[in-house]
Amino acid sequence: MKKWPIFHHSPKQPDPNPSGSHIASQAGSYSLALTAVVLALVIVINILVSALPTNLTQYDISASKLYSITSNTKVVVNALEEDVTIYWIVQSGQEDAVIQNLLDRYESLSDHITVVKRNPDVYPTFAQQYTDEQVTNNSLVVECGDRSRYIGYDDIYLQEADLYSYTYNTSFDGEGAITSAIDYVVNADQPQIYLLEGHGETELPATFSEQLERENMELNTFSLLTVDTVPEEADCVMIYGPTSDISQEERDMLAEYVDGGGKLLVMAGPVEDGSLENLYSLLDEYGISASEGIVVEGDRAHYAFQAPFALMPDMASSEISDSLIEENYFPILPISTGLTVSAEDNRSGATVTQLLTTSDSAFSKVAGYDLETYEKEEGDLDGPFAVAVSVEETGGGEIVWFSSSAFLEDMYNAYSSGANVNLAVNSLSSMMGESEAMAIRSKSLNYNYLTISDSTSSFLKVMMIGVFPLLYLGIGIGVVLKRRRMQNETV
């Protein structure tokens, strides 16, 4: 009888966790779905954030607030009722990141502002309709209707020579330049300054003229010899560097102008031939008299370049000088006439402020331009003196008087790090009422470096290069070993 092999079938072992695989499958599906939902939310949030204005998504933590818009700009922009176009002249890939950030902020502030790129490779003649200058990348044109202003790259990044260190101080004036341009193109009526001529006046220095334009102050020339009165449209009359005196008739017209509420800025120092008796007589009724000669300082701390005639006067607190005092700037007034202020002789009731004053050691060399020594001689006049004063009349008239004709020259302005021009511009702004656009100043790009000792430097190197990496590595190894131990215990 044939025997068939007997096959023994072991019974099927029951699954110790019959629902485990199902649960794992559900958990995996849930995790995948949750990941998809989170990813979708992240994408949607990124899309929404990218659509928000720059001022809501970027924060400025720089010391000079380089990436911020001041409240002055917001006032100008929020008042816009006309459309303004800012043309950004730049080649593709050459965009300046700081300028781009600034333009984004302007565009986000108002629906009336539109930024348009103009690639000079595509539009080679575009800028020629706005300027004759050589146009470089990242220059701008601000336009509204038939008014426009060109802003060159070197008007945005300003460089001023520091003649003490033989280096350049760089500052960013993008906001000031753009806001000033916007104010200019939307307002046909700008402050009118009338510059007196006919007395051998010195030509205005280039730096000062450029600053007046940047401040939207329009300059006109006129002569009192051809008119019966100061033009009504004059917001301020300016006298700069006369080499001969005005007539009595001109003096009377200027006095009448100030009495009627006019504003007068005078920058007049000693002259080589004759005197400026009629001009300085405008100050007589305010108790201010001019001394003969040239002021010389006896205190080394109050003059520059080892030249006792290059005065570094003390500044009194005022609307004109406060910004300079806060930033520790020092104006330099060369070849000045000494002014003596007497409250008892003030017959007008006006408020007189001595803006700049010499030390008690100063004196006036009566020899003037013929002086042969800086030592005090017999006949020289004792100080101290004022070399800049302001007068505020009860009727609204104002006078700011600097007793130097040369202090705005580019050389002296550079030596003062721009303090001289700032004083003159502050004087004009104060008298005419500074607009929001005028009040924006450039932001320094000079970096302040952190200086630490060698021991501190060595300690930081050991911590950053040795200790912290080894600590992180140890933590990582510990986590891995712990996970492996837990897996072995489970198995």
Tab-separated table of C-alpha atoms in Angstrom:
chain	number	residue	atom	x	y	z
A	1	MET	CA	0.000	0.000	0.000
A	2	LYS	CA	1.430	3.251	-1.085
A	3	LYS	CA	2.125	5.659	1.631
A	4	TRP	CA	1.539	9.281	0.952
A	5	PRO	CA	3.693	11.836	2.720
A	6	ILE	CA	2.070	13.566	5.505
A	7	PHE	CA	2.394	17.345	5.452
A	8	HIS	CA	2.119	18.977	8.803
A	9	HIS	CA	0.702	22.484	8.627
A	10	SER	CA	1.538	24.624	11.593
A	11	PRO	CA	-1.344	26.741	12.670
A	12	LYS	CA	-1.230	30.405	11.581
A	13	GLN	CA	0.070	32.617	14.314
A	14	PRO	CA	-2.401	35.296	15.298
A	15	ASP	CA	-1.388	38.963	14.664
A	16	PRO	CA	-0.486	40.362	18.077
A	17	ASN	CA	-1.669	43.800	16.950
A	18	PRO	CA	-4.407	43.241	14.406
A	19	SER	CA	-5.184	46.958	14.017
A	20	GLY	CA	-1.576	48.308	14.101
A	21	SER	CA	-0.949	48.399	10.394
A	22	HIS	CA	-4.292	50.044	9.825
A	23	ILE	CA	-3.574	52.638	12.474
A	24	ALA	CA	-0.113	53.269	11.031
A	25	SER	CA	-1.645	53.715	7.598
A	26	GLN	CA	-4.163	56.180	8.980
A	27	ALA	CA	-1.436	58.087	10.862
A	28	GLY	CA	0.669	58.315	7.715
A	29	SER	CA	-2.248	59.599	5.689
A	30	TYR	CA	-3.089	62.114	8.407
A	31	SER	CA	0.510	63.371	8.548
A	32	LEU	CA	0.645	63.682	4.776
A	33	ALA	CA	-2.621	65.621	4.706
A	34	LEU	CA	-1.510	67.866	7.565
A	35	THR	CA	1.800	68.557	5.803
A	36	ALA	CA	-0.046	69.447	2.617
A	37	VAL	CA	-2.366	71.815	4.500
A	38	VAL	CA	0.542	73.521	6.305
A	39	LEU	CA	2.469	73.872	3.042
A	40	ALA	CA	-0.577	75.382	1.356
A	41	LEU	CA	-1.008	77.829	4.229
A	42	VAL	CA	2.662	78.858	4.020
A	43	ILE	CA	2.336	79.475	0.279
A	44	VAL	CA	-0.843	81.529	0.751
A	45	ILE	CA	0.731	83.567	3.586
A	46	ASN	CA	3.826	84.261	1.471
A	47	ILE	CA	1.658	85.422	-1.410
A	48	LEU	CA	-0.353	87.700	0.884
A	49	VAL	CA	2.783	89.127	2.572
A	50	SER	CA	4.459	89.781	-0.778
A	51	ALA	CA	1.437	91.848	-1.758
A	52	LEU	CA	1.728	94.065	1.332
A	53	PRO	CA	3.486	97.469	1.120
A	54	THR	CA	7.215	97.535	1.879
A	55	ASN	CA	6.724	99.664	4.987
A	56	LEU	CA	4.675	96.857	6.579
A	57	THR	CA	7.067	94.008	5.827
A	58	GLN	CA	10.523	95.500	6.319
A	59	TYR	CA	11.904	97.040	9.496
A	60	ASP	CA	14.856	99.402	9.761
A	61	ILE	CA	17.339	98.588	12.525
A	62	SER	CA	20.234	100.618	11.077
A	63	ALA	CA	21.729	103.269	13.366
A	64	SER	CA	21.155	106.108	10.870
A	65	LYS	CA	17.652	104.873	9.894
A	66	LEU	CA	18.897	104.501	6.333
A	67	TYR	CA	15.872	102.476	5.238
A	68	SER	CA	13.223	104.600	6.945
A	69	ILE	CA	10.965	107.381	5.724
A	70	THR	CA	10.701	110.394	8.017
A	71	SER	CA	7.458	111.997	9.093
A	72	ASN	CA	8.390	115.032	6.970
A	73	THR	CA	8.175	112.972	3.784
A	74	LYS	CA	4.876	111.446	4.887
A	75	VAL	CA	3.387	114.928	5.320
A	76	VAL	CA	4.485	115.964	1.805
A	77	VAL	CA	3.359	112.716	0.164
A	78	ASN	CA	0.015	112.488	1.985
A	79	ALA	CA	-0.850	115.991	0.772
A	80	LEU	CA	-0.443	115.026	-2.892
A	81	GLU	CA	-3.431	115.694	-5.126
A	82	GLU	CA	-1.643	115.208	-8.444
A	83	ASP	CA	0.037	112.155	-9.924
A	84	VAL	CA	3.836	112.069	-9.674
A	85	THR	CA	6.045	109.737	-11.693
A	86	ILE	CA	9.536	108.801	-10.533
A	87	TYR	CA	11.633	107.488	-13.420
A	88	TRP	CA	14.438	105.206	-12.271
A	89	ILE	CA	17.200	105.279	-14.886
A	90	VAL	CA	19.116	102.029	-14.405
A	91	GLN	CA	20.433	99.115	-16.428
A	92	SER	CA	19.024	95.683	-15.716
A	93	GLY	CA	20.933	94.011	-12.893
A	94	GLN	CA	22.579	97.277	-11.759
A	95	GLU	CA	19.853	98.379	-9.335
A	96	ASP	CA	21.085	99.896	-6.069
A	97	ALA	CA	19.421	97.987	-3.207
A	98	VAL	CA	19.095	101.030	-0.916
A	99	ILE	CA	17.522	103.151	-3.657
A	100	GLN	CA	15.162	100.315	-4.604
A	101	ASN	CA	14.022	99.965	-0.997
A	102	LEU	CA	13.470	103.727	-0.768
A	103	LEU	CA	11.468	103.883	-4.008
A	104	ASP	CA	9.307	100.956	-2.866
A	105	ARG	CA	8.474	102.874	0.282
A	106	TYR	CA	7.519	106.013	-1.649
A	107	GLU	CA	5.270	103.998	-3.942
A	108	SER	CA	3.584	102.317	-0.977
A	109	LEU	CA	2.871	105.663	0.708
A	110	SER	CA	0.555	107.074	-1.938
A	111	ASP	CA	-1.489	106.000	-4.952
A	112	HIS	CA	-0.350	109.258	-6.567
A	113	ILE	CA	3.263	108.048	-6.833
A	114	THR	CA	4.366	105.650	-9.559
A	115	VAL	CA	7.904	104.348	-10.030
A	116	VAL	CA	8.874	103.480	-13.608
A	117	LYS	CA	12.191	101.931	-14.659
A	118	ARG	CA	13.913	103.237	-17.755
A	119	ASN	CA	16.785	101.096	-18.970
A	120	PRO	CA	19.254	103.381	-20.832
A	121	ASP	CA	20.138	100.450	-23.103
A	122	VAL	CA	16.513	100.335	-24.250
A	123	TYR	CA	15.811	104.094	-23.998
A	124	PRO	CA	19.215	105.696	-24.753
A	125	THR	CA	17.854	109.234	-25.257
A	126	PHE	CA	15.230	109.261	-22.504
A	127	ALA	CA	17.189	111.342	-19.975
A	128	GLN	CA	18.224	113.959	-22.544
A	129	GLN	CA	14.822	115.628	-22.363
A	130	TYR	CA	15.393	116.345	-18.653
A	131	THR	CA	19.090	117.153	-18.267
A	132	ASP	CA	22.296	117.959	-20.118
A	133	GLU	CA	24.396	116.192	-17.502
A	134	GLN	CA	26.142	112.867	-17.966
A	135	VAL	CA	23.557	110.388	-16.671
A	136	THR	CA	24.750	107.417	-14.627
A	137	ASN	CA	23.002	104.295	-13.353
A	138	ASN	CA	20.531	104.779	-10.480
A	139	SER	CA	19.764	108.383	-11.366
A	140	LEU	CA	16.181	109.600	-11.053
A	141	VAL	CA	13.743	111.962	-12.733
A	142	VAL	CA	10.701	113.201	-10.805
A	143	GLU	CA	7.907	114.512	-13.005
A	144	CYS	CA	4.451	115.987	-12.544
A	145	GLY	CA	2.757	117.568	-15.538
A	146	ASP	CA	5.200	119.891	-17.272
A	147	ARG	CA	7.476	120.266	-14.220
A	148	SER	CA	10.357	117.901	-13.602
A	149	ARG	CA	13.628	117.602	-11.709
A	150	TYR	CA	16.627	115.407	-12.468
A	151	ILE	CA	18.391	113.768	-9.496
A	152	GLY	CA	21.842	112.450	-10.328
A	153	TYR	CA	23.440	109.522	-8.529
A	154	ASP	CA	25.955	111.932	-6.970
A	155	ASP	CA	23.026	113.962	-5.602
A	156	ILE	CA	21.863	110.869	-3.735
A	157	TYR	CA	25.209	109.683	-2.396
A	158	LEU	CA	26.982	112.834	-1.241
A	159	GLN	CA	30.705	113.033	-0.597
A	160	GLU	CA	32.275	115.851	1.391
A	161	ALA	CA	36.003	116.193	1.912
A	162	ASP	CA	37.263	116.007	5.484
A	163	LEU	CA	40.325	118.203	5.213
A	164	TYR	CA	41.524	117.203	8.670
A	165	SER	CA	41.793	113.472	7.927
A	166	TYR	CA	42.213	113.789	4.133
A	167	THR	CA	39.272	111.447	3.614
A	168	TYR	CA	35.702	111.769	2.357
A	169	ASN	CA	32.569	111.650	4.468
A	170	THR	CA	29.778	109.881	2.587
A	171	SER	CA	26.110	110.441	3.298
A	172	PHE	CA	22.847	109.244	1.745
A	173	ASP	CA	20.466	112.026	0.714
A	174	GLY	CA	18.004	109.953	-1.280
A	175	GLU	CA	14.978	110.860	0.800
A	176	GLY	CA	15.864	114.544	0.980
A	177	ALA	CA	16.466	114.758	-2.780
A	178	ILE	CA	13.311	112.860	-3.765
A	179	THR	CA	10.961	114.612	-1.343
A	180	SER	CA	12.379	117.993	-2.322
A	181	ALA	CA	11.854	117.121	-5.993
A	182	ILE	CA	8.265	116.023	-5.332
A	183	ASP	CA	7.581	119.271	-3.484
A	184	TYR	CA	9.111	121.199	-6.386
A	185	VAL	CA	7.167	119.547	-9.220
A	186	VAL	CA	3.768	119.809	-7.506
A	187	ASN	CA	4.203	123.384	-6.242
A	188	ALA	CA	4.763	126.137	-8.755
A	189	ASP	CA	5.104	128.698	-5.960
A	190	GLN	CA	8.476	128.290	-4.279
A	191	PRO	CA	10.260	130.635	-1.815
A	192	GLN	CA	11.712	133.612	-3.685
A	193	ILE	CA	15.108	134.962	-2.623
A	194	TYR	CA	16.214	138.288	-4.112
A	195	LEU	CA	19.987	138.743	-4.253
A	196	LEU	CA	21.144	142.374	-4.213
A	197	GLU	CA	23.557	143.509	-6.953
A	198	GLY	CA	25.351	146.711	-7.874
A	199	HIS	CA	28.029	146.935	-5.143
A	200	GLY	CA	30.730	144.582	-6.361
A	201	GLU	CA	29.079	141.639	-4.629
A	202	THR	CA	30.953	138.341	-4.600
A	203	GLU	CA	29.512	135.481	-6.647
A	204	LEU	CA	27.672	132.932	-4.557
A	205	PRO	CA	29.835	129.832	-3.891
A	206	ALA	CA	28.832	126.689	-5.791
A	207	THR	CA	28.093	124.590	-2.700
A	208	PHE	CA	25.756	127.210	-1.267
A	209	SER	CA	23.956	127.721	-4.600
A	210	GLU	CA	23.442	123.970	-4.995
A	211	GLN	CA	22.039	123.743	-1.488
A	212	LEU	CA	19.556	126.552	-2.202
A	213	GLU	CA	18.330	124.662	-5.256
A	214	ARG	CA	18.041	121.448	-3.253
A	215	GLU	CA	15.951	123.338	-0.694
A	216	ASN	CA	13.620	124.588	-3.479
A	217	MET	CA	14.595	128.217	-2.911
A	218	GLU	CA	14.483	130.136	-6.176
A	219	LEU	CA	17.166	132.798	-6.588
A	220	ASN	CA	16.558	136.124	-8.341
A	221	THR	CA	18.892	139.099	-8.749
A	222	PHE	CA	17.851	142.740	-8.513
A	223	SER	CA	19.206	146.226	-7.986
A	224	LEU	CA	17.716	148.843	-5.673
A	225	LEU	CA	19.021	151.486	-8.064
A	226	THR	CA	16.363	150.627	-10.647
A	227	VAL	CA	13.318	150.200	-8.375
A	228	ASP	CA	11.450	152.345	-5.881
A	229	THR	CA	10.940	149.554	-3.355
A	230	VAL	CA	11.831	145.926	-2.734
A	231	PRO	CA	9.686	143.674	-4.985
A	232	GLU	CA	6.560	142.420	-3.209
A	233	GLU	CA	7.186	138.832	-4.271
A	234	ALA	CA	10.501	138.754	-2.389
A	235	ASP	CA	10.268	136.326	0.531
A	236	CYS	CA	13.775	137.320	1.569
A	237	VAL	CA	16.458	139.777	0.446
A	238	MET	CA	20.023	138.507	0.573
A	239	ILE	CA	23.220	140.576	0.502
A	240	TYR	CA	26.409	138.602	-0.027
A	241	GLY	CA	29.956	139.925	0.010
A	242	PRO	CA	29.608	143.577	-1.115
A	243	THR	CA	32.930	145.320	-1.755
A	244	SER	CA	31.460	148.832	-1.719
A	245	ASP	CA	28.794	150.562	0.345
A	246	ILE	CA	25.124	151.012	-0.506
A	247	SER	CA	23.646	154.484	-0.861
A	248	GLN	CA	21.525	156.207	1.765
A	249	GLU	CA	18.452	155.759	-0.442
A	250	GLU	CA	19.071	152.010	-0.710
A	251	ARG	CA	19.598	151.827	3.020
A	252	ASP	CA	16.220	153.518	3.624
A	253	MET	CA	14.428	151.131	1.255
A	254	LEU	CA	15.888	148.108	3.038
A	255	ALA	CA	14.924	149.536	6.442
A	256	GLU	CA	11.378	150.155	5.209
A	257	TYR	CA	11.228	146.598	3.852
A	258	VAL	CA	12.187	145.095	7.227
A	259	ASP	CA	9.827	147.428	9.118
A	260	GLY	CA	7.031	146.132	6.907
A	261	GLY	CA	7.712	142.527	7.877
A	262	GLY	CA	10.423	141.693	5.342
A	263	LYS	CA	13.279	139.231	5.869
A	264	LEU	CA	16.909	140.235	5.334
A	265	LEU	CA	20.011	138.002	5.305
A	266	VAL	CA	23.344	139.849	5.198
A	267	MET	CA	26.833	138.364	4.864
A	268	ALA	CA	29.221	141.308	4.809
A	269	GLY	CA	32.660	141.606	6.343
A	270	PRO	CA	35.500	144.118	6.194
A	271	VAL	CA	36.377	145.578	2.791
A	272	GLU	CA	39.854	146.461	1.538
A	273	ASP	CA	38.947	149.981	0.420
A	274	GLY	CA	36.548	152.282	2.243
A	275	SER	CA	33.839	151.024	4.600
A	276	LEU	CA	30.241	149.772	4.648
A	277	GLU	CA	28.951	152.570	6.860
A	278	ASN	CA	25.482	152.889	5.288
A	279	LEU	CA	24.940	149.141	5.176
A	280	TYR	CA	25.918	148.612	8.819
A	281	SER	CA	23.810	151.585	9.878
A	282	LEU	CA	20.798	149.288	9.365
A	283	LEU	CA	21.761	147.794	12.738
A	284	ASP	CA	22.044	151.075	14.647
A	285	GLU	CA	18.489	151.268	15.949
A	286	TYR	CA	18.810	147.762	17.368
A	287	GLY	CA	21.777	148.747	19.519
A	288	ILE	CA	24.316	146.953	17.295
A	289	SER	CA	27.459	148.759	16.190
A	290	ALA	CA	30.301	147.622	13.937
A	291	SER	CA	33.923	147.925	15.045
A	292	GLU	CA	36.658	149.097	12.754
A	293	GLY	CA	39.140	146.546	11.433
A	294	ILE	CA	39.363	142.729	11.445
A	295	VAL	CA	38.698	140.558	14.487
A	296	VAL	CA	41.659	138.507	15.740
A	297	GLU	CA	41.338	135.795	18.396
A	298	GLY	CA	43.714	135.615	21.353
A	299	ASP	CA	42.395	132.248	22.554
A	300	ARG	CA	43.880	129.268	20.670
A	301	ALA	CA	40.704	127.251	21.244
A	302	HIS	CA	38.704	129.808	19.250
A	303	TYR	CA	40.540	129.888	15.931
A	304	ALA	CA	41.564	127.365	13.269
A	305	PHE	CA	44.663	126.526	11.155
A	306	GLN	CA	46.954	128.543	13.434
A	307	ALA	CA	45.344	131.592	11.808
A	308	PRO	CA	43.889	133.918	14.492
A	309	PHE	CA	41.617	135.603	11.914
A	310	ALA	CA	39.858	132.268	11.125
A	311	LEU	CA	37.451	132.441	14.045
A	312	MET	CA	35.753	129.453	15.642
A	313	PRO	CA	33.120	131.305	17.666
A	314	ASP	CA	30.832	130.043	20.400
A	315	MET	CA	27.262	129.307	19.284
A	316	ALA	CA	24.211	130.383	21.235
A	317	SER	CA	21.173	128.128	21.267
A	318	SER	CA	18.618	129.159	18.636
A	319	GLU	CA	16.464	127.704	15.905
A	320	ILE	CA	19.311	128.464	13.504
A	321	SER	CA	22.153	126.854	15.439
A	322	ASP	CA	20.596	124.085	17.558
A	323	SER	CA	21.012	121.372	14.913
A	324	LEU	CA	24.731	122.167	14.656
A	325	ILE	CA	25.205	122.258	18.411
A	326	GLU	CA	23.553	118.853	18.807
A	327	GLU	CA	25.868	117.302	16.202
A	328	ASN	CA	29.004	119.050	17.550
A	329	TYR	CA	29.725	121.050	14.402
A	330	PHE	CA	31.899	124.175	14.521
A	331	PRO	CA	31.470	127.028	12.016
A	332	ILE	CA	34.531	128.971	10.872
A	333	LEU	CA	34.231	132.708	10.201
A	334	PRO	CA	37.332	134.186	8.546
A	335	ILE	CA	38.036	137.924	8.203
A	336	SER	CA	35.146	139.214	10.284
A	337	THR	CA	33.938	142.583	11.524
A	338	GLY	CA	33.349	142.754	15.266
A	339	LEU	CA	29.786	143.587	16.337
A	340	THR	CA	29.043	145.123	19.735
A	341	VAL	CA	25.500	144.675	21.080
A	342	SER	CA	24.099	147.117	23.635
A	343	ALA	CA	20.638	146.478	25.074
A	344	GLU	CA	20.484	150.088	26.307
A	345	ASP	CA	20.841	151.437	22.762
A	346	ASN	CA	18.097	149.206	21.346
A	347	ARG	CA	15.459	151.792	20.409
A	348	SER	CA	13.248	149.481	18.378
A	349	GLY	CA	12.056	147.034	21.007
A	350	ALA	CA	13.177	144.174	18.748
A	351	THR	CA	14.651	140.968	20.121
A	352	VAL	CA	18.380	140.745	19.415
A	353	THR	CA	20.245	137.434	19.740
A	354	GLN	CA	24.009	137.088	19.528
A	355	LEU	CA	24.263	133.885	17.516
A	356	LEU	CA	28.063	133.631	17.303
A	357	THR	CA	30.471	135.244	19.746
A	358	THR	CA	34.232	135.386	20.220
A	359	SER	CA	36.125	134.737	23.431
A	360	ASP	CA	37.004	137.526	25.842
A	361	SER	CA	40.553	137.439	24.452
A	362	ALA	CA	39.511	138.616	21.001
A	363	PHE	CA	40.308	142.089	19.717
A	364	SER	CA	39.910	144.014	16.485
A	365	LYS	CA	42.974	145.031	14.456
A	366	VAL	CA	42.137	148.513	13.229
A	367	ALA	CA	44.770	148.171	10.492
A	368	GLY	CA	42.349	145.816	8.707
A	369	TYR	CA	43.827	144.251	5.596
A	370	ASP	CA	47.078	146.144	6.226
A	371	LEU	CA	47.788	144.353	9.521
A	372	GLU	CA	51.379	143.160	9.919
A	373	THR	CA	51.087	141.200	13.145
A	374	TYR	CA	48.457	139.259	15.042
A	375	GLU	CA	49.697	140.698	18.312
A	376	LYS	CA	47.588	143.359	19.970
A	377	GLU	CA	48.884	146.885	19.341
A	378	GLU	CA	48.018	150.325	20.610
A	379	GLY	CA	44.690	151.477	19.207
A	380	ASP	CA	43.306	147.978	18.642
A	381	LEU	CA	39.804	147.479	20.053
A	382	ASP	CA	39.064	145.078	22.909
A	383	GLY	CA	36.489	142.344	22.547
A	384	PRO	CA	34.527	140.225	23.035
A	385	PHE	CA	32.475	140.617	19.847
A	386	ALA	CA	29.498	139.077	18.163
A	387	VAL	CA	30.157	137.935	14.591
A	388	ALA	CA	26.583	136.876	13.843
A	389	VAL	CA	23.325	138.301	15.195
A	390	SER	CA	19.613	137.855	14.597
A	391	VAL	CA	16.950	140.543	14.985
A	392	GLU	CA	13.232	139.872	15.343
A	393	GLU	CA	10.978	142.910	15.112
A	394	THR	CA	7.557	143.061	16.708
A	395	GLY	CA	6.021	143.659	13.265
A	396	GLY	CA	7.357	140.373	11.882
A	397	GLY	CA	10.469	141.718	10.187
A	398	GLU	CA	13.682	139.721	10.682
A	399	ILE	CA	17.388	140.211	10.058
A	400	VAL	CA	20.168	137.626	10.261
A	401	TRP	CA	23.620	139.192	9.922
A	402	PHE	CA	26.983	137.435	9.507
A	403	SER	CA	29.925	139.818	9.668
A	404	SER	CA	32.101	137.788	7.272
A	405	SER	CA	31.947	137.825	3.484
A	406	ALA	CA	34.132	134.743	3.048
A	407	PHE	CA	32.703	132.127	5.398
A	408	LEU	CA	30.550	130.506	2.680
A	409	GLU	CA	33.513	129.962	0.357
A	410	ASP	CA	33.850	126.303	-0.537
A	411	MET	CA	37.229	125.977	1.173
A	412	TYR	CA	36.084	127.292	4.547
A	413	ASN	CA	32.824	125.371	4.279
A	414	ALA	CA	34.768	122.151	3.667
A	415	TYR	CA	36.999	122.845	6.658
A	416	SER	CA	33.883	123.264	8.804
A	417	SER	CA	32.414	119.988	7.448
A	418	GLY	CA	29.508	121.906	5.930
A	419	ALA	CA	28.597	123.802	9.099
A	420	ASN	CA	28.971	127.211	7.419
A	421	VAL	CA	26.508	126.495	4.612
A	422	ASN	CA	24.132	124.835	7.071
A	423	LEU	CA	24.106	127.999	9.179
A	424	ALA	CA	23.176	130.172	6.195
A	425	VAL	CA	20.516	127.753	4.932
A	426	ASN	CA	19.097	127.363	8.445
A	427	SER	CA	18.866	131.158	8.639
A	428	LEU	CA	16.855	131.344	5.413
A	429	SER	CA	14.649	128.420	6.403
A	430	SER	CA	13.995	129.933	9.822
A	431	MET	CA	12.990	133.315	8.442
A	432	MET	CA	10.823	132.064	5.579
A	433	GLY	CA	9.256	129.173	7.466
A	434	GLU	CA	10.906	125.851	6.761
A	435	SER	CA	8.731	123.470	4.754
A	436	GLU	CA	8.626	119.746	5.503
A	437	ALA	CA	10.703	119.063	2.382
A	438	MET	CA	13.437	121.456	3.522
A	439	ALA	CA	13.779	119.831	6.928
A	440	ILE	CA	15.079	116.468	5.687
A	441	ARG	CA	18.827	116.101	6.149
A	442	SER	CA	21.153	113.487	4.675
A	443	LYS	CA	22.079	110.307	6.587
A	444	SER	CA	25.692	109.474	7.287
A	445	LEU	CA	27.125	106.271	5.817
A	446	ASN	CA	30.316	106.399	7.851
A	447	TYR	CA	30.492	103.239	9.895
A	448	ASN	CA	31.187	103.105	13.621
A	449	TYR	CA	33.408	100.128	14.376
A	450	LEU	CA	33.367	98.122	17.628
A	451	THR	CA	36.819	98.082	19.191
A	452	ILE	CA	37.659	95.220	21.580
A	453	SER	CA	40.825	94.137	23.374
A	454	ASP	CA	43.053	91.265	22.246
A	455	SER	CA	42.029	89.163	25.257
A	456	THR	CA	38.337	89.586	24.475
A	457	SER	CA	39.010	88.791	20.810
A	458	SER	CA	40.848	85.564	21.743
A	459	PHE	CA	38.059	84.539	24.115
A	460	LEU	CA	35.392	85.054	21.432
A	461	LYS	CA	37.426	83.068	18.885
A	462	VAL	CA	37.791	80.098	21.291
A	463	MET	CA	34.049	80.185	22.072
A	464	MET	CA	32.859	80.564	18.470
A	465	ILE	CA	35.360	78.232	16.780
A	466	GLY	CA	35.909	75.624	19.510
A	467	VAL	CA	33.463	75.508	22.411
A	468	PHE	CA	30.119	76.124	20.676
A	469	PRO	CA	30.695	73.704	17.742
A	470	LEU	CA	31.885	70.932	20.139
A	471	LEU	CA	28.905	71.593	22.416
A	472	TYR	CA	26.459	71.311	19.499
A	473	LEU	CA	28.233	68.135	18.300
A	474	GLY	CA	28.007	66.592	21.792
A	475	ILE	CA	24.315	67.379	22.018
A	476	GLY	CA	23.740	65.798	18.619
A	477	ILE	CA	25.628	62.599	19.545
A	478	GLY	CA	23.688	62.362	22.804
A	479	VAL	CA	20.345	62.653	21.003
A	480	VAL	CA	21.324	59.939	18.484
A	481	LEU	CA	22.505	57.505	21.211
A	482	LYS	CA	19.349	58.079	23.241
A	483	ARG	CA	17.135	57.317	20.237
A	484	ARG	CA	19.060	54.115	19.462
A	485	ARG	CA	18.793	52.937	23.082
A	486	MET	CA	15.061	53.533	23.032
A	487	GLN	CA	14.736	51.549	19.789
A	488	ASN	CA	16.708	48.591	21.254
A	489	GLU	CA	14.551	48.544	24.368
A	490	THR	CA	11.397	48.470	22.214
A	491	VAL	CA	12.686	45.538	20.148
